PDB file of C-alpha atoms in Angstrom:
ATOM      1  CA  MET E   1       4.206  -8.945 -12.160  1.00 70.00           C
ATOM      2  CA  HIS E   2       7.445 -11.296 -12.031  1.00 80.00           C
ATOM      3  CA  ILE E   3       9.416  -8.925 -14.231  1.00 85.00           C
ATOM      4  CA  SER E   4       8.806  -6.104 -11.984  1.00 88.00           C
ATOM      5  CA  VAL E   5      10.141  -7.609  -8.752  1.00 89.00           C
ATOM      6  CA  ALA E   6      12.942  -8.961 -10.502  1.00 87.00           C
ATOM      7  CA  LEU E   7      13.972  -5.337 -11.514  1.00 88.00           C
ATOM      8  CA  GLU E   8      13.208  -3.942  -8.559  1.00 90.00           C
ATOM      9  CA  GLU E   9      15.790  -6.482  -7.068  1.00 89.00           C
ATOM     10  CA  ALA E  10      18.357  -5.548  -9.796  1.00 88.00           C
ATOM     11  CA  LEU E  11      17.865  -2.002  -9.172  1.00 91.00           C
ATOM     12  CA  VAL E  12      18.245  -1.864  -5.378  1.00 92.00           C
ATOM     13  CA  ASN E  13      21.031  -4.289  -5.209  1.00 89.00           C
ATOM     14  CA  ALA E  14      23.044  -2.135  -7.752  1.00 89.00           C
ATOM     15  CA  ALA E  15      22.277   1.111  -5.359  1.00 94.00           C
ATOM     16  CA  GLU E  16      22.587  -0.338  -2.226  1.00 94.00           C
ATOM     17  CA  HIS E  17      25.482  -3.202  -2.747  1.00 91.00           C
ATOM     18  CA  GLY E  18      26.835  -1.764  -5.733  1.00 90.00           C
ATOM     19  CA  ASN E  19      27.072   2.317  -5.360  1.00 94.00           C
ATOM     20  CA  LEU E  20      27.146   2.409  -1.766  1.00 96.00           C
ATOM     21  CA  GLU E  21      28.958  -0.821  -1.083  1.00 94.00           C
ATOM     22  CA  LEU E  22      26.661  -1.753   1.663  1.00 95.00           C
ATOM     23  CA  ASP E  23      27.111  -5.013   3.093  1.00 92.00           C
ATOM     24  CA  SER E  24      23.924  -7.270   4.053  1.00 89.00           C
ATOM     25  CA  GLU E  25      25.570  -8.566   6.847  1.00 89.00           C
ATOM     26  CA  LEU E  26      25.109  -4.816   8.600  1.00 94.00           C
ATOM     27  CA  ARG E  27      21.191  -4.937   7.729  1.00 92.00           C
ATOM     28  CA  ASN E  28      21.304  -8.355   9.248  1.00 88.00           C
ATOM     29  CA  GLN E  29      22.910  -7.151  12.263  1.00 92.00           C
ATOM     30  CA  ASP E  30      21.547  -3.679  12.897  1.00 94.00           C
ATOM     31  CA  ARG E  31      19.458  -2.544  10.070  1.00 94.00           C
ATOM     32  CA  ASP E  32      19.102   0.994  11.924  1.00 97.00           C
ATOM     33  CA  ALA E  33      22.894   1.684  11.408  1.00 97.00           C
ATOM     34  CA  TYR E  34      22.824  -0.042   7.833  1.00 96.00           C
ATOM     35  CA  LEU E  35      20.361   2.975   7.135  1.00 97.00           C
ATOM     36  CA  GLU E  36      22.683   5.422   8.586  1.00 98.00           C
ATOM     37  CA  LEU E  37      25.584   4.477   6.671  1.00 98.00           C
ATOM     38  CA  ALA E  38      23.158   4.283   3.494  1.00 98.00           C
ATOM     39  CA  GLU E  39      22.484   8.478   4.332  1.00 98.00           C
ATOM     40  CA  GLU E  40      25.973   9.287   5.179  1.00 98.00           C
ATOM     41  CA  ARG E  41      27.503   7.251   2.020  1.00 98.00           C
ATOM     42  CA  LEU E  42      24.511   9.240  -0.001  1.00 97.00           C
ATOM     43  CA  ALA E  43      25.843  12.664   0.810  1.00 98.00           C
ATOM     44  CA  ARG E  44      29.473  11.815   0.420  1.00 97.00           C
ATOM     45  CA  ALA E  45      32.014  11.045  -2.935  1.00 96.00           C
ATOM     46  CA  PRO E  46      32.511   8.976  -4.441  1.00 94.00           C
ATOM     47  CA  TRP E  47      29.511   6.713  -3.196  1.00 95.00           C
ATOM     48  CA  GLY E  48      26.790   9.868  -3.702  1.00 96.00           C
ATOM     49  CA  LEU E  49      28.037  10.539  -7.392  1.00 96.00           C
ATOM     50  CA  ARG E  50      27.389   7.617  -8.274  1.00 95.00           C
ATOM     51  CA  ARG E  51      24.694   6.139 -10.718  1.00 93.00           C
ATOM     52  CA  VAL E  52      22.599   3.378 -11.702  1.00 91.00           C
ATOM     53  CA  ARG E  53      22.072   2.984 -15.713  1.00 89.00           C
ATOM     54  CA  LEU E  54      18.888   0.888 -16.763  1.00 89.00           C
ATOM     55  CA  GLU E  55      18.829  -0.032 -20.213  1.00 87.00           C
ATOM     56  CA  VAL E  56      15.656  -1.481 -21.284  1.00 88.00           C
ATOM     57  CA  LEU E  57      15.333  -3.474 -24.675  1.00 85.00           C
ATOM     58  CA  LEU E  58      12.156  -4.203 -26.169  1.00 84.00           C
ATOM     59  CA  SER E  59      11.133  -6.861 -29.347  1.00 82.00           C
ATOM     60  CA  ARG E  60       8.135  -8.461 -30.342  1.00 82.00           C
ATOM     61  CA  SER E  61       9.441 -11.471 -28.669  1.00 81.00           C
ATOM     62  CA  GLU E  62      11.162 -10.500 -25.584  1.00 81.00           C
ATOM     63  CA  ALA E  63      11.786  -7.326 -23.246  1.00 83.00           C
ATOM     64  CA  CYS E  64      15.996  -7.116 -21.909  1.00 86.00           C
ATOM     65  CA  PHE E  65      16.307  -5.268 -19.070  1.00 87.00           C
ATOM     66  CA  VAL E  66      20.488  -4.124 -18.391  1.00 86.00           C
ATOM     67  CA  VAL E  67      21.414  -2.735 -14.973  1.00 88.00           C
ATOM     68  CA  GLU E  68      24.578  -1.221 -14.420  1.00 88.00           C
ATOM     69  CA  ASP E  69      26.206   0.210 -11.299  1.00 88.00           C
ATOM     70  CA  GLU E  70      29.826   1.818 -10.583  1.00 89.00           C
ATOM     71  CA  GLY E  71      30.662  -0.199  -7.682  1.00 86.00           C
ATOM     72  CA  GLY E  72      33.204  -3.045  -7.618  1.00 81.00           C
ATOM     73  CA  GLY E  73      31.177  -5.709  -8.206  1.00 75.00           C
ATOM     74  CA  PHE E  74      30.541  -9.165  -6.607  1.00 72.00           C
ATOM     75  CA  ASP E  75      30.447 -12.732  -6.923  1.00 73.00           C
ATOM     76  CA  PRO E  76      26.811 -14.139  -7.254  1.00 74.00           C
ATOM     77  CA  GLU E  77      28.238 -17.658  -6.710  1.00 76.00           C
ATOM     78  CA  ALA E  78      29.816 -15.913  -3.569  1.00 78.00           C
ATOM     79  CA  VAL E  79      26.357 -15.461  -1.858  1.00 80.00           C
ATOM     80  CA  PRO E  80      25.486 -18.027   0.284  1.00 82.00           C
ATOM     81  CA  ASP E  81      22.020 -20.117  -0.620  1.00 86.00           C
ATOM     82  CA  PRO E  82      19.472 -18.634   0.835  1.00 85.00           C
ATOM     83  CA  THR E  83      17.582 -22.294   0.821  1.00 88.00           C
ATOM     84  CA  ASP E  84      20.280 -23.698   2.804  1.00 89.00           C
ATOM     85  CA  GLY E  85      18.713 -24.743   6.272  1.00 88.00           C
ATOM     86  CA  GLU E  86      21.228 -21.840   8.421  1.00 88.00           C
ATOM     87  CA  ASN E  87      20.297 -19.479   5.748  1.00 83.00           C
ATOM     88  CA  LEU E  88      16.351 -19.848   5.741  1.00 84.00           C
ATOM     89  CA  LEU E  89      15.516 -17.556   8.550  1.00 82.00           C
ATOM     90  CA  ARG E  90      18.078 -14.767   7.736  1.00 82.00           C
ATOM     91  CA  PRO E  91      16.514 -11.586   6.581  1.00 75.00           C
ATOM     92  CA  SER E  92      18.274 -10.871   3.162  1.00 80.00           C
ATOM     93  CA  GLY E  93      20.259 -12.906   0.224  1.00 82.00           C
ATOM     94  CA  ARG E  94      17.385 -13.676  -1.703  1.00 86.00           C
ATOM     95  CA  GLY E  95      17.392 -11.218  -4.129  1.00 84.00           C
ATOM     96  CA  VAL E  96      19.879 -13.234  -6.859  1.00 84.00           C
ATOM     97  CA  LEU E  97      17.660 -16.053  -6.017  1.00 86.00           C
ATOM     98  CA  LEU E  98      14.681 -14.531  -6.719  1.00 86.00           C
ATOM     99  CA  MET E  99      15.976 -12.459 -10.190  1.00 85.00           C
ATOM    100  CA  ARG E 100      17.295 -16.423 -11.378  1.00 84.00           C
ATOM    101  CA  ALA E 101      13.571 -17.581 -10.637  1.00 86.00           C
ATOM    102  CA  LEU E 102      11.514 -15.233 -12.094  1.00 85.00           C
ATOM    103  CA  MET E 103      13.496 -14.486 -15.337  1.00 85.00           C
ATOM    104  CA  ASP E 104      14.288 -16.499 -18.039  1.00 84.00           C
ATOM    105  CA  GLU E 105      17.838 -15.787 -18.153  1.00 84.00           C
ATOM    106  CA  VAL E 106      20.039 -13.721 -15.787  1.00 84.00           C
ATOM    107  CA  ARG E 107      23.453 -12.930 -16.926  1.00 80.00           C
ATOM    108  CA  ARG E 108      26.097 -11.069 -14.442  1.00 78.00           C
ATOM    109  CA  ARG E 109      29.259  -9.637 -16.662  1.00 73.00           C
ATOM    110  CA  VAL E 110      31.946  -7.011 -15.421  1.00 69.00           C
ATOM    111  CA  ARG E 111      32.644  -4.204 -18.557  1.00 65.00           C
ATOM    112  CA  GLU E 112      35.169  -2.372 -18.857  1.00 64.00           C
ATOM    113  CA  HIS E 113      35.183   1.249 -19.814  1.00 55.00           C
ATOM    114  CA  ALA E 114      37.945   3.186 -21.476  1.00 44.00           C
ATOM    115  CA  GLY E 115      40.720   0.215 -19.755  1.00 41.00           C
ATOM    116  CA  VAL E 116      40.181   1.954 -16.664  1.00 39.00           C
ATOM    117  CA  ASP E 117      36.896   1.322 -14.656  1.00 41.00           C
ATOM    118  CA  LEU E 118      34.861  -1.922 -14.111  1.00 42.00           C
ATOM    119  CA  HIS E 119      31.747  -1.864 -14.020  1.00 47.00           C
ATOM    120  CA  PRO E 120      28.920  -4.610 -13.186  1.00 51.00           C
ATOM    121  CA  GLU E 121      26.182  -4.882 -15.286  1.00 55.00           C
ATOM    122  CA  THR E 122      23.501  -7.431 -14.458  1.00 63.00           C
ATOM    123  CA  ARG E 123      21.416  -8.466 -17.373  1.00 64.00           C
ATOM    124  CA  LEU E 124      17.559  -9.686 -16.838  1.00 63.00           C
ATOM    125  CA  VAL E 125      15.710 -11.145 -20.031  1.00 66.00           C
ATOM    126  CA  GLY E 126      11.901 -12.187 -19.894  1.00 59.00           C
ATOM    127  CA  PHE E 127      10.493 -13.608 -23.050  1.00 49.00           C
ATOM    128  CA  GLN E 128       7.012 -12.381 -23.628  1.00 43.00           C
ATOM    129  CA  SER E 129       6.339 -14.845 -26.460  1.00 40.00           C
ATOM    130  CA  ARG E 130       6.157 -18.253 -24.466  1.00 41.00           C
ATOM    131  CA  PRO E 131       2.825 -19.852 -24.969  1.00 43.00           C
ATOM    132  CA  ARG E 132       0.943 -20.468 -21.695  1.00 44.00           C
ATOM    133  CA  PRO E 133       0.126 -24.139 -20.843  1.00 50.00           C
ATOM    134  CA  GLN E 134      -2.964 -25.303 -21.469  1.00 55.00           C
ATOM    135  CA  VAL E 135      -5.115 -25.814 -18.611  1.00 56.00           C
ATOM    136  CA  GLU E 136      -7.055 -29.412 -18.982  1.00 61.00           C
ATOM    137  CA  GLY E 137     -10.784 -29.348 -17.519  1.00 55.00           C
TER     138      GLY E 137
END
């Protein structure tokens, strides 16, 4: 369950904020305008031509998911802290926090392809072989 929630957050963020370059502030202020802009951008280049890439690497000890979009990237440290009192009632801004809370490791990097384009990549790692804590009883 944790992996699916974290993976959904990474994929939605890659599509909406990465490829479509949609701003959460617009969604916070006017959800209908946000959805309308998303539909407009899906129908036009360059946004509608962009793709989200998912790479899954499985082993006996871990599952690693690499999500890559074709947007301009962002600084995850610049995302307002959703646990801060003034942000608690905001309807967005919890995706990065959720991914970090639900996965053993979340890495963010920008990869350079052919010396031209910069593609953000989010790496989610969930270790499957961790021993479960013993419950005394």
